[in-house]
mmCIF file of C-alpha atoms and ligand atoms in Angstrom:
data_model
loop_
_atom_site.group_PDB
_atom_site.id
_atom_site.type_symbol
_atom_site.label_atom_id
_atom_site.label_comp_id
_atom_site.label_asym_id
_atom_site.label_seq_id
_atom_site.Cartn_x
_atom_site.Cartn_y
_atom_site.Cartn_z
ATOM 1 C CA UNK A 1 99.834 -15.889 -14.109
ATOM 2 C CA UNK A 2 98.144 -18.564 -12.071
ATOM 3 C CA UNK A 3 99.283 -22.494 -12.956
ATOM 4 C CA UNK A 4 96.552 -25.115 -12.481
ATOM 5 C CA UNK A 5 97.040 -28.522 -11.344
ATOM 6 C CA UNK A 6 95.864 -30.249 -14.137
ATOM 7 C CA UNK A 7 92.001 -31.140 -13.053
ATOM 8 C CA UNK A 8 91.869 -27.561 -11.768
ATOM 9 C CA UNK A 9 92.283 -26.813 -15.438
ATOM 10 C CA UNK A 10 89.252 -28.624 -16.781
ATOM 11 C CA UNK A 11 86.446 -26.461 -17.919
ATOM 12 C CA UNK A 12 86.630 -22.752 -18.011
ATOM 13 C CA UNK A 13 86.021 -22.220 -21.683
ATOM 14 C CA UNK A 14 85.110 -18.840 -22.994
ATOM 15 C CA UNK A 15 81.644 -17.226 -23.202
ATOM 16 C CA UNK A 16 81.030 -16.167 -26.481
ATOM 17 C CA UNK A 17 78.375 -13.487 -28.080
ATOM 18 C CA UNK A 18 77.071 -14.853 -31.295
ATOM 19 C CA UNK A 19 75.047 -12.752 -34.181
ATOM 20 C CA UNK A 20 75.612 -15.072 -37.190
ATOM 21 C CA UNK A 21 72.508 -14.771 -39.113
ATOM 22 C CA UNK A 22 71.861 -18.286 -38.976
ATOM 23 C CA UNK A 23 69.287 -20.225 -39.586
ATOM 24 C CA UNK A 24 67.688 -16.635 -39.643
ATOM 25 C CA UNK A 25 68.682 -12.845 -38.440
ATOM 26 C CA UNK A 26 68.387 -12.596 -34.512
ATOM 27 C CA UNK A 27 69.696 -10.592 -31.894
ATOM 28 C CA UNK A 28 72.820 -12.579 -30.540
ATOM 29 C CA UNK A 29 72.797 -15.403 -27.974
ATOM 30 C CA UNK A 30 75.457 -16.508 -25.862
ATOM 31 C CA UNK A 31 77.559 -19.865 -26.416
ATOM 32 C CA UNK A 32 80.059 -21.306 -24.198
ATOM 33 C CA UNK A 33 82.798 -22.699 -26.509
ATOM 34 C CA UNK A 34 83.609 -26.199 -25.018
ATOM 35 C CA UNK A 35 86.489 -26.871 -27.860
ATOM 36 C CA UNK A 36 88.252 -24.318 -25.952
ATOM 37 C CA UNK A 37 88.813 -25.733 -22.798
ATOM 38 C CA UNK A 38 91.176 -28.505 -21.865
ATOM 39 C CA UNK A 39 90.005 -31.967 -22.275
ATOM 40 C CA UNK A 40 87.063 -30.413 -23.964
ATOM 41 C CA UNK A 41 83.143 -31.211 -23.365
ATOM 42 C CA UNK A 42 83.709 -34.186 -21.872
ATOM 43 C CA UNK A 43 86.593 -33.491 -19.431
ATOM 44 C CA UNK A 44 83.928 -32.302 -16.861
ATOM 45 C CA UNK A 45 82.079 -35.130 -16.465
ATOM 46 C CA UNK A 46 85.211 -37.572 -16.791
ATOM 47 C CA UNK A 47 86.585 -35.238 -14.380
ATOM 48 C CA UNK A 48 83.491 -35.993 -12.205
ATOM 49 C CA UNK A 49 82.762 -39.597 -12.639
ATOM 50 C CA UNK A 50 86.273 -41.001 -11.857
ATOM 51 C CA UNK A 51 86.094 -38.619 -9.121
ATOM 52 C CA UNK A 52 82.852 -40.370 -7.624
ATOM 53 C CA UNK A 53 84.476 -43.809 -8.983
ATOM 54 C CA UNK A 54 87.411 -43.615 -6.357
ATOM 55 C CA UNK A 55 85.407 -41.652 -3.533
ATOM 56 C CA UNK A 56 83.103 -44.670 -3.318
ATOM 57 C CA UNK A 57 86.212 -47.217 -3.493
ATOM 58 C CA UNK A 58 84.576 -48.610 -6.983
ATOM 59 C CA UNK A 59 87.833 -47.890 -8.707
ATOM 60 C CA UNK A 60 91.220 -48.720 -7.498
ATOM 61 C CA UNK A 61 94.751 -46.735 -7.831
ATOM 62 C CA UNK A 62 96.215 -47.407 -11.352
ATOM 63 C CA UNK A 63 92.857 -49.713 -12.576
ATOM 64 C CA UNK A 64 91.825 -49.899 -16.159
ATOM 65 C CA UNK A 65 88.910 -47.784 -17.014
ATOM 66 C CA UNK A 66 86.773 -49.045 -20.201
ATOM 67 C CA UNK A 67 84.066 -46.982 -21.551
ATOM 68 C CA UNK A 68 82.230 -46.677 -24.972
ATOM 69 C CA UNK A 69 82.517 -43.589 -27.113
ATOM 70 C CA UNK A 70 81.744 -42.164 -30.074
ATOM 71 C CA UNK A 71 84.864 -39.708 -29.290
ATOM 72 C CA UNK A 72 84.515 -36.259 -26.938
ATOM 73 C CA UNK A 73 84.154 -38.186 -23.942
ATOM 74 C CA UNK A 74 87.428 -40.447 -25.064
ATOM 75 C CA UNK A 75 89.219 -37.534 -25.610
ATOM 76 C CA UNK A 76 88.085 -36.196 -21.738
ATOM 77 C CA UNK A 77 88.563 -39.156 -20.557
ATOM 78 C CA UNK A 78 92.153 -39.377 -21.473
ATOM 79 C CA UNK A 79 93.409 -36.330 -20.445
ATOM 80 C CA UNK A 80 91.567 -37.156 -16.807
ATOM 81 C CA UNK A 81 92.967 -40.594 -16.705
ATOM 82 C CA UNK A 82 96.364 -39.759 -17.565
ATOM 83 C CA UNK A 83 96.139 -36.977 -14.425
ATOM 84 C CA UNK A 84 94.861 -39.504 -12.081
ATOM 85 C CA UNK A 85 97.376 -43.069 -13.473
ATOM 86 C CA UNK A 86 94.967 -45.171 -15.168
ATOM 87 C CA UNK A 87 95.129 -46.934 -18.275
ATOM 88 C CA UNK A 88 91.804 -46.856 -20.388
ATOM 89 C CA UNK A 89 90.451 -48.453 -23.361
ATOM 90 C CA UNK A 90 87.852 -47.088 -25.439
ATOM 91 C CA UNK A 91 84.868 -49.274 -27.444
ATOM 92 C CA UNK A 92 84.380 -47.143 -30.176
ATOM 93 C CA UNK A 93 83.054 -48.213 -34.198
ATOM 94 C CA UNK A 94 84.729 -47.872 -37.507
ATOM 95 C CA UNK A 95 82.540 -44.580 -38.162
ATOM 96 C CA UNK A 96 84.678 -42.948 -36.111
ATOM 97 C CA UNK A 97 86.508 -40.765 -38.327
ATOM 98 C CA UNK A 98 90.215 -41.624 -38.427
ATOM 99 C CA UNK A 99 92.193 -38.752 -37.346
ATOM 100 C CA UNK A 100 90.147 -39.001 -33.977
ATOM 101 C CA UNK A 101 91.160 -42.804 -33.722
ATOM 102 C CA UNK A 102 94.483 -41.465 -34.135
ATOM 103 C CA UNK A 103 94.292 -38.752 -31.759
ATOM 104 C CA UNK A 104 92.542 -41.363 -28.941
ATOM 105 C CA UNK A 105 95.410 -43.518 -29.190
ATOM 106 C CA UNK A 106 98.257 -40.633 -29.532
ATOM 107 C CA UNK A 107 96.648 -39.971 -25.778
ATOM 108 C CA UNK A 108 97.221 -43.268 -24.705
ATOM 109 C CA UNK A 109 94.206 -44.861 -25.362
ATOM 110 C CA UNK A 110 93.569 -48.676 -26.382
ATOM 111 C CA UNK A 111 91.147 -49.227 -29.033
ATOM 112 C CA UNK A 112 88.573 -51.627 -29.527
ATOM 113 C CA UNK A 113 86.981 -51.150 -32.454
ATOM 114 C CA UNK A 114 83.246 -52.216 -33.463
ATOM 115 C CA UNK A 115 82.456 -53.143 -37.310
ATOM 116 C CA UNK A 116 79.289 -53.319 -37.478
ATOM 117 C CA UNK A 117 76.035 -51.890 -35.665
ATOM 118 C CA UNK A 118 73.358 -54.011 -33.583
ATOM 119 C CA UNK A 119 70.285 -54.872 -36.045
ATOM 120 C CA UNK A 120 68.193 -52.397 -33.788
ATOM 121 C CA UNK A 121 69.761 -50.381 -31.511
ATOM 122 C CA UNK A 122 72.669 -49.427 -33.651
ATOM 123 C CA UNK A 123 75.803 -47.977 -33.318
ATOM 124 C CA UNK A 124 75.540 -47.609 -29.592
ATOM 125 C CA UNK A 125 74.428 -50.870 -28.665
ATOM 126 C CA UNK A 126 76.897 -52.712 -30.499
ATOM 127 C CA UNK A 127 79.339 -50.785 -28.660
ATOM 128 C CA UNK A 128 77.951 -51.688 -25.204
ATOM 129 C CA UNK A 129 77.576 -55.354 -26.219
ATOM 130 C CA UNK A 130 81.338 -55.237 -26.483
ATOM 131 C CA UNK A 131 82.169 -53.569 -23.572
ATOM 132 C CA UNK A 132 80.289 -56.010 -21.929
ATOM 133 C CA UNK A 133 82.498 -58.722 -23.036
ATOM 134 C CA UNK A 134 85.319 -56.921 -22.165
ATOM 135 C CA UNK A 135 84.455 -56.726 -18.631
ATOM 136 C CA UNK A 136 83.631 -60.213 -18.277
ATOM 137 C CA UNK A 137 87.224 -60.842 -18.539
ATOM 138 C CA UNK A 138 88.789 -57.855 -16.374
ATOM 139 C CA UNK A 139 87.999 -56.271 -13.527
ATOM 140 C CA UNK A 140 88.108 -52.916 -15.090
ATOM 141 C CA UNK A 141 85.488 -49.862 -13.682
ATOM 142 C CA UNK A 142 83.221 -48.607 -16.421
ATOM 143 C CA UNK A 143 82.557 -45.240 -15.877
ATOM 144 C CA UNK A 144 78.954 -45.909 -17.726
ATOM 145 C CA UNK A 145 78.299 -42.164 -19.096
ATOM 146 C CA UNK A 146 74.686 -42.911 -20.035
ATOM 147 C CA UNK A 147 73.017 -43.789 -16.825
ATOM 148 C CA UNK A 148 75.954 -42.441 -14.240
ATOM 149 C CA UNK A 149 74.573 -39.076 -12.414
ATOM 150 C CA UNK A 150 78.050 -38.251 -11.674
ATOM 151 C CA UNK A 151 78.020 -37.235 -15.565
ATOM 152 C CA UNK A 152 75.639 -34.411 -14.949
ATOM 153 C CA UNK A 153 76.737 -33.432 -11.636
ATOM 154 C CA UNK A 154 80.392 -32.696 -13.250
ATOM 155 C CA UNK A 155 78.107 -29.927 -15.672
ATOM 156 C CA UNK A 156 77.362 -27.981 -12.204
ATOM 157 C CA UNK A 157 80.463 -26.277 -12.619
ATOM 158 C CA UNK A 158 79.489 -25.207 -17.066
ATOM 159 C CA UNK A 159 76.100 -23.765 -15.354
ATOM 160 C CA UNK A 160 78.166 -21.340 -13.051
ATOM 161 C CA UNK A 161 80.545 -20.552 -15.756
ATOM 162 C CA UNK A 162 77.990 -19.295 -17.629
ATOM 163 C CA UNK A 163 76.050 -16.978 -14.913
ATOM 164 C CA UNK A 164 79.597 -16.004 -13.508
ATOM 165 C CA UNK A 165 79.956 -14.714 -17.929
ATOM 166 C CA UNK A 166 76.783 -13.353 -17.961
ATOM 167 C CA UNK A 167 77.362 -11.391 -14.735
ATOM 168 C CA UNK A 168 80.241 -9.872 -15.919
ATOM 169 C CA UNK A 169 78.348 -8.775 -19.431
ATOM 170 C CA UNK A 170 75.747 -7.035 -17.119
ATOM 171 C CA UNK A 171 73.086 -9.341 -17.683
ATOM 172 C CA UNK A 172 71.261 -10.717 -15.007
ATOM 173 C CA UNK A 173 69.666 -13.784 -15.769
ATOM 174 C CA UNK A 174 68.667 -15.948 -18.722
ATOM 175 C CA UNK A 175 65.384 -16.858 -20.353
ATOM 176 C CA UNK A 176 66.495 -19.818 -22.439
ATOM 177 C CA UNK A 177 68.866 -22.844 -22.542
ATOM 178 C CA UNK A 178 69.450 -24.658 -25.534
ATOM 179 C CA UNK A 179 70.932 -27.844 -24.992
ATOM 180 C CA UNK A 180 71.882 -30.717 -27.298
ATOM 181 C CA UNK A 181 71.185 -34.123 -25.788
ATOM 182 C CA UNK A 182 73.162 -37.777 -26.300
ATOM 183 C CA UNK A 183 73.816 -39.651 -22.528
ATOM 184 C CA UNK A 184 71.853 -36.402 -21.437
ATOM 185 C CA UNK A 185 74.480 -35.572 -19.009
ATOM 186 C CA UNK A 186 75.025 -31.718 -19.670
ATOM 187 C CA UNK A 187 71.806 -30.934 -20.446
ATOM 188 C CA UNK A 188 70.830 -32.250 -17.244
ATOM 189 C CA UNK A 189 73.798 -30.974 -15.253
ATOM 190 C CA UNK A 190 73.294 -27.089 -16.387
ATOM 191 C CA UNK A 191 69.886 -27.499 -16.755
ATOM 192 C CA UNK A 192 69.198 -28.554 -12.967
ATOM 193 C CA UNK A 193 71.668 -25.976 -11.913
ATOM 194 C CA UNK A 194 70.131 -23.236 -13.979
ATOM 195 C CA UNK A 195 66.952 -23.816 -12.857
ATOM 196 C CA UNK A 196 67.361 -23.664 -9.280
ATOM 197 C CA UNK A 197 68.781 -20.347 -9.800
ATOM 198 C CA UNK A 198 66.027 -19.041 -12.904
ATOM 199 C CA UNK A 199 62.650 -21.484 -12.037
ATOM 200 C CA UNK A 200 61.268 -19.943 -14.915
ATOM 201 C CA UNK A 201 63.887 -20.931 -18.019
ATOM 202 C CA UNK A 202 62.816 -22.406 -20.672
ATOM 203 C CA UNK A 203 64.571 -25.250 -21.445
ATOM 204 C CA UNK A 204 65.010 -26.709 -24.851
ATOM 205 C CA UNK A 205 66.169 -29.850 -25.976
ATOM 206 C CA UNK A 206 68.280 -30.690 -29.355
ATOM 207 C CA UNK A 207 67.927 -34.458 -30.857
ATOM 208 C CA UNK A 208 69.008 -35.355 -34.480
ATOM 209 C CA UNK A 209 66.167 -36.688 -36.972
ATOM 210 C CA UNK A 210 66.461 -40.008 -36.496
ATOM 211 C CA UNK A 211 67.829 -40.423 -32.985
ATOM 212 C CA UNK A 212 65.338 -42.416 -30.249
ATOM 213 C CA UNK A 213 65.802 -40.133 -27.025
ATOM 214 C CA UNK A 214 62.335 -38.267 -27.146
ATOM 215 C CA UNK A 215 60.344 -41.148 -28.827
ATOM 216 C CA UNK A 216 60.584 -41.431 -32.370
ATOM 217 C CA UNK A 217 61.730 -44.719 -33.750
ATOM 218 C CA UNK A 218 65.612 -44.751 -34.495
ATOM 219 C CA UNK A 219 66.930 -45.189 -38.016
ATOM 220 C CA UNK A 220 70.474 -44.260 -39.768
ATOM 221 C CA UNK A 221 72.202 -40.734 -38.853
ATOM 222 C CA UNK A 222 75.238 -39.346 -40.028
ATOM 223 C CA UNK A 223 74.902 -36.846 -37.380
ATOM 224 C CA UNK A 224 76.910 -38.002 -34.243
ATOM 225 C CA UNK A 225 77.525 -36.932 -30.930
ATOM 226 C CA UNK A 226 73.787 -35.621 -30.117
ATOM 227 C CA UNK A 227 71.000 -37.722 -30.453
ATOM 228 C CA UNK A 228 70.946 -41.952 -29.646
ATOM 229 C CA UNK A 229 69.522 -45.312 -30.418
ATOM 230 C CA UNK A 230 68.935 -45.593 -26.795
ATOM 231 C CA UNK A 231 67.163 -44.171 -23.827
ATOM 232 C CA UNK A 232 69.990 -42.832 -21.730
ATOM 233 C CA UNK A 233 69.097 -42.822 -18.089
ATOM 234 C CA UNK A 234 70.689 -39.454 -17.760
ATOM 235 C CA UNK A 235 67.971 -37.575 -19.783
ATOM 236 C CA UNK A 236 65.451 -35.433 -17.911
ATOM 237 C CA UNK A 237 62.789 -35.589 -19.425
ATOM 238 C CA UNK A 238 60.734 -33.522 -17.042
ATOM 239 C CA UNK A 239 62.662 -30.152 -17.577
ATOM 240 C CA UNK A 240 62.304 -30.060 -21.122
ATOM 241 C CA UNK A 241 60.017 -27.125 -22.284
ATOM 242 C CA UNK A 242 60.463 -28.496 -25.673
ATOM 243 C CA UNK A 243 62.103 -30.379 -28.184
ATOM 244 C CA UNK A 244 63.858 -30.018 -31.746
ATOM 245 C CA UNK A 245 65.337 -32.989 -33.713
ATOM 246 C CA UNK A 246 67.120 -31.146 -36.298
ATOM 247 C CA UNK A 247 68.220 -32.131 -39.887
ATOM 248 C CA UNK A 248 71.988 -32.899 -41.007
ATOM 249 C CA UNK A 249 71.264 -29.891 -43.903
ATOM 250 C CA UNK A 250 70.532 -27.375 -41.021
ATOM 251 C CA UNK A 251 73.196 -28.586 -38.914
ATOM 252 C CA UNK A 252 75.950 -28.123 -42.310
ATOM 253 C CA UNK A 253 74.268 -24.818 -43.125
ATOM 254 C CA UNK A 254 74.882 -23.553 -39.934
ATOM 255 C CA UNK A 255 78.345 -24.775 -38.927
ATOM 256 C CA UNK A 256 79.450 -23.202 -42.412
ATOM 257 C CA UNK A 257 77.710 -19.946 -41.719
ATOM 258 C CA UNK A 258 79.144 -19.623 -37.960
ATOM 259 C CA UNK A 259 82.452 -20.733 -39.767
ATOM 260 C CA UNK A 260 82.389 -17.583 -41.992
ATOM 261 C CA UNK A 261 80.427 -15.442 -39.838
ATOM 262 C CA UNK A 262 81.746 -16.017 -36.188
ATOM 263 C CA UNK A 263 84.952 -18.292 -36.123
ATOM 264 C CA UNK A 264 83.858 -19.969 -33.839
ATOM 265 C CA UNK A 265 82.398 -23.323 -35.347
ATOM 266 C CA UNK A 266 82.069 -27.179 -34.804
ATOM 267 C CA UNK A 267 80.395 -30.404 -35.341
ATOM 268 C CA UNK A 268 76.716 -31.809 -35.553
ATOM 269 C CA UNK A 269 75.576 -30.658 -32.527
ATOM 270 C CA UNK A 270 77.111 -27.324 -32.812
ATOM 271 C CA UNK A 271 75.241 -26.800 -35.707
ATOM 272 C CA UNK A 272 72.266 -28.082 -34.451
ATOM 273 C CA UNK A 273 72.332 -25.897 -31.492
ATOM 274 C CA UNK A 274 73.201 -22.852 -33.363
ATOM 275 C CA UNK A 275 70.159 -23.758 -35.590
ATOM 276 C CA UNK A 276 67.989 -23.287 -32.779
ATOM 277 C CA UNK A 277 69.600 -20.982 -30.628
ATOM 278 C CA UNK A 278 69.457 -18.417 -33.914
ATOM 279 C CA UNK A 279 65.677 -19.474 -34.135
ATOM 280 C CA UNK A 280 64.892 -18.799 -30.524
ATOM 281 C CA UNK A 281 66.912 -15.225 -30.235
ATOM 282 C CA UNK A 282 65.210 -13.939 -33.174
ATOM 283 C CA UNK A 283 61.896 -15.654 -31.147
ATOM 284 C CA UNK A 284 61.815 -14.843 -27.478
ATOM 285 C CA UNK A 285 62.661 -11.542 -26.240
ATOM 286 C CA UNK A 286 65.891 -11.724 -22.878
ATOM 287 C CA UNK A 287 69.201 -13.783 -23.313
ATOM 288 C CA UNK A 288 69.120 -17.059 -25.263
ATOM 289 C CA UNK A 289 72.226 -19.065 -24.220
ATOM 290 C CA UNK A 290 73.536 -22.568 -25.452
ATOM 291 C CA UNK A 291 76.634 -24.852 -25.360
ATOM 292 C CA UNK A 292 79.006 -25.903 -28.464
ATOM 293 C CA UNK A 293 80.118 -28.962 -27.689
ATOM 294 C CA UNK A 294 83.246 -29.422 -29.910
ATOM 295 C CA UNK A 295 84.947 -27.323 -32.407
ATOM 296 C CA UNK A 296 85.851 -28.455 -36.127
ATOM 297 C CA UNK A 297 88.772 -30.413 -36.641
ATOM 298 C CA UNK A 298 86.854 -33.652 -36.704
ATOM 299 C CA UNK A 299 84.353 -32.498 -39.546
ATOM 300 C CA UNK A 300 86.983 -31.243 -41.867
ATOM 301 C CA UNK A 301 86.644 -33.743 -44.215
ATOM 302 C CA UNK A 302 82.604 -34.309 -43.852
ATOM 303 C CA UNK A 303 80.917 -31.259 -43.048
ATOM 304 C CA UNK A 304 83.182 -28.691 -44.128
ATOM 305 C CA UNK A 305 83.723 -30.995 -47.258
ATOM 306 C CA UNK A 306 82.139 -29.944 -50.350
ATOM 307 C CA UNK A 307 82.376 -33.155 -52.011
ATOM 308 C CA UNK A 308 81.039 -35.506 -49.035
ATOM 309 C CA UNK A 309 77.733 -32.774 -48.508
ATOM 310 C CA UNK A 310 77.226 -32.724 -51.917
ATOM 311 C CA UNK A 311 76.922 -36.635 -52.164
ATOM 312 C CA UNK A 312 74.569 -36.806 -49.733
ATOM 313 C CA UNK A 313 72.490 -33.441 -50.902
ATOM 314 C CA UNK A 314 73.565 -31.709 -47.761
ATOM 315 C CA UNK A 315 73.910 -27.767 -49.803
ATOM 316 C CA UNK A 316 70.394 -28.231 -50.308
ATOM 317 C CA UNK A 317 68.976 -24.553 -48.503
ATOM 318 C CA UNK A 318 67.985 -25.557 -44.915
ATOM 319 C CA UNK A 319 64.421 -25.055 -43.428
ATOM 320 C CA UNK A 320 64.705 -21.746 -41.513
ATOM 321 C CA UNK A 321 61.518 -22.914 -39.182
ATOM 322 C CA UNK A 322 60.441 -25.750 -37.582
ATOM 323 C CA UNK A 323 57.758 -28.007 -38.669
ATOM 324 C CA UNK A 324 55.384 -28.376 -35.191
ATOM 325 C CA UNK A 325 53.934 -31.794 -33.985
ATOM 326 C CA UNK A 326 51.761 -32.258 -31.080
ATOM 327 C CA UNK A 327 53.111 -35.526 -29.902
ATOM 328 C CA UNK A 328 56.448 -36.499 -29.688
ATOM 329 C CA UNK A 329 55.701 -40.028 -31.328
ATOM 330 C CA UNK A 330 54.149 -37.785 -34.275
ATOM 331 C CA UNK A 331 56.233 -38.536 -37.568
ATOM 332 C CA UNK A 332 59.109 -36.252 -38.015
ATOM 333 C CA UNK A 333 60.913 -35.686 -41.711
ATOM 334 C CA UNK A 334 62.943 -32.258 -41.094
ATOM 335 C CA UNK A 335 63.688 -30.159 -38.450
ATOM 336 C CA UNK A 336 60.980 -30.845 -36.045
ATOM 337 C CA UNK A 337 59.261 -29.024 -33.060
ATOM 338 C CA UNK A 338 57.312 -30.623 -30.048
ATOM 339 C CA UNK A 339 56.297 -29.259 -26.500
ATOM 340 C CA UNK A 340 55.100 -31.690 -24.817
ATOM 341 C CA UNK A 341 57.738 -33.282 -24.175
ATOM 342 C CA UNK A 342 57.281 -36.330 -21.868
ATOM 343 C CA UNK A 343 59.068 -39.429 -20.980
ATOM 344 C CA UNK A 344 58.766 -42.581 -23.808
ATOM 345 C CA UNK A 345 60.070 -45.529 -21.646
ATOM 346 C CA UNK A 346 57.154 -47.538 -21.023
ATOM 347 C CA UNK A 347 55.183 -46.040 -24.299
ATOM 348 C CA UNK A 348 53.420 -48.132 -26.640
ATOM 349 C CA UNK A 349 56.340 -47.324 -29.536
ATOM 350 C CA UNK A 350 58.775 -47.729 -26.847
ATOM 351 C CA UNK A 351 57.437 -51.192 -25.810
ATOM 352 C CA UNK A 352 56.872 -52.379 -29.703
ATOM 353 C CA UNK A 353 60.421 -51.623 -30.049
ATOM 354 C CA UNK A 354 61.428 -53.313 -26.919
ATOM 355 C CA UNK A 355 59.619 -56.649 -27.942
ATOM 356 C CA UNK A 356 60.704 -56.495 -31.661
ATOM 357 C CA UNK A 357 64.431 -57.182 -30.092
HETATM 358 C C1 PLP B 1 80.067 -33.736 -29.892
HETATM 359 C C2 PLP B 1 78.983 -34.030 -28.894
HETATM 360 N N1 PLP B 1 77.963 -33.173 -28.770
HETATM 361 C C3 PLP B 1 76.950 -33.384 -27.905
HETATM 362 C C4 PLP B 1 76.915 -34.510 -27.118
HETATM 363 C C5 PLP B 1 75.765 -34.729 -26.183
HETATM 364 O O1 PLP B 1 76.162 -34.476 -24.856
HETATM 365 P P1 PLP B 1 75.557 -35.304 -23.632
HETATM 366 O O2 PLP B 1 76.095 -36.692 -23.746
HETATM 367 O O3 PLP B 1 76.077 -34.583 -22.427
HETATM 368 O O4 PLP B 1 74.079 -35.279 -23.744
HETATM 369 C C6 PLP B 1 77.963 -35.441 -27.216
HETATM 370 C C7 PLP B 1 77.946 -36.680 -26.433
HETATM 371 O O5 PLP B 1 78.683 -37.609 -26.670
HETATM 372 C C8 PLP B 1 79.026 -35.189 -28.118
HETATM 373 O O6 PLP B 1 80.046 -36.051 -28.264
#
């Protein structure tokens, strides 16, 4: 048996056949299970930025590393941090479910906890505006996972993961990535990668109703992870063939259904992938391959919670297909389908926003 040093152990999660007849029968598609390797998600483009960090000189042995979070790239970031000698502290905001606060500071982590979210650009923002005032006072390195290209570089690696899995199944290439989007960094990362190998993937891109990457206007989500109040500079929008924001009732439905079906499970953007994924297997004819992002230990006590759906009307049956606009500024009310998907930084909607601040 081979030991690892431990950044040689980051990635290498499994590649995993999935027929779960959700949110329709379809012939399988392939999901790499991120929950299953160390540091999870996240640890490859930790792994990556700090990497680039001390290349450049920009962070010093043993320096404090701040960063905001809403909790996979905490968790990454720890176990990277504690490899390399560096303190950390993480901004994140009292939704963050407790057993992960626990967990974040079990690794190690200082807290910093946000109560309440920015009048506009929510959750995120107010997160950032704190950071912000934490660096003022320190001369801790930010690691800056929305706009940092080190983030999707450190995905490189997840892209040949997944040809090196599909190589060994026999199959020789792919004809669709489905890709949930937040900073934008994986998406990008295997995306790019992907591409350069298969010009002619289709690439889709997963949002959550509500979320302000591909140009609707933001309002409240409970899903997390996927999906922001922001425009992340690490988003791509060029190498989108399309784009889904999908509902919190399809993402429960299918994290319940893979639960039962598959084992293999997880949070929003699990769901949400699966939820397309399923709908583009049963669509387009060649391999249909995705990313879970994080497994379901978080979500034990929302989505896999009765109760806590039930409040919130979230065992309602899920739409099965999505609803198509022609513009991505369109109105959107369920899961949602648009393919032209183009860039909204410098739209009218975008600027409206921007001015409203
Ligand atoms: C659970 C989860 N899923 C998906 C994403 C989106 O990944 P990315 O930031 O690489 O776009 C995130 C990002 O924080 C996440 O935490």
């Amino acid at each position: 048996m081979t030991v690892f040093e431990p950044l040689e152990r980051v990635g290498h999660s499994p590649l995993v056949r999935i027929t779960t007849p959700v949110p329709q029968p379809h012939p399988g598609y392939f999901a790499k299970i991120e929950a299953l390797g160390i540091g999870g998600l996240k640890a490859r483009s930790a792994q990556s930025m700090l990497a680039g960090a001390r290349r450049r000189g920009e962070l010093r042995d043993g320096a404090r590393i701040v960063e905001s979070t809403s909790g996979t790239l905490g968790v990454g970031l720890a176990y990277v941090a504690q490899a390399l000698g560096h303190p950390i502290t993480l901004v994140v905001d009292s939704e963050l479910e407790p057993a992960m606060r626990n967990l974040l500071r079990a690794l190690g982590a200082t807290l910093v906890i946000v109560d309440e979210p920015h009048p506009e650009g929510g959750w995120q923002q107010a997160r950032l505006d704190a950071l912000h005032h934490i660096l003022a006072g320190d001369d801790a390195y930010w690691p800056n996972q929305y706009d940092n290209p080190d983030n999707a570089a450190g995905y490189h690696a997840l892209a040949d993961e997944i040809v090196s899995g599909l190589t060994a199944a026999g199959i020789e290439r792919a004809e669709v990535l489905v890709c949930s989007v937040g900073t934008g960094g994986h998406s990008s990362g295997v995306g790019h990668r992907l591409r350069q190998l298969w010009p002619d993937l289709r690439i889709i891109g997963v949002d959550a109703l509500g979320s302000r990457i591909f140009g609707q206007p933001a309002t409240p989500r409970v899903m997390r992870g996927l999906g922001s109040s922001m425009h992340p500079g690490n988003v791509r929008y060029d190498m989108f063939d399309e784009v889904h924001w999908v509902g919190p009732n399809e993402a429960v439905h299918a994290c319940r259904g893979l639960a039962r079906g598959g084992f293999h499970t997880g949070g929003w953007s699990t769901g949400a992938t699966a939820t397309v994924a399923g709908w583009a297997a049963a669509r387009w004819p060649g391999s249909v391959i995705t990313i879970f992002p994080d497994g379901p230990d978080r979500y034990l006590r929302t989505i896999f919670d009765d109760d806590w759906c039930r409040r919130r009307d979230l065992l309602e049956p899920p739409h099965t297909q999505p609803h198509e606009i022609d513009d991505c500024e369109d109105p959107t009310w369920c899961w949602t389908r648009c393919e032209s998907v183009r860039s909204p930084i410098g739209s009218v909607s975008a600027r409206t926003e921007a001015t409203a601040r």
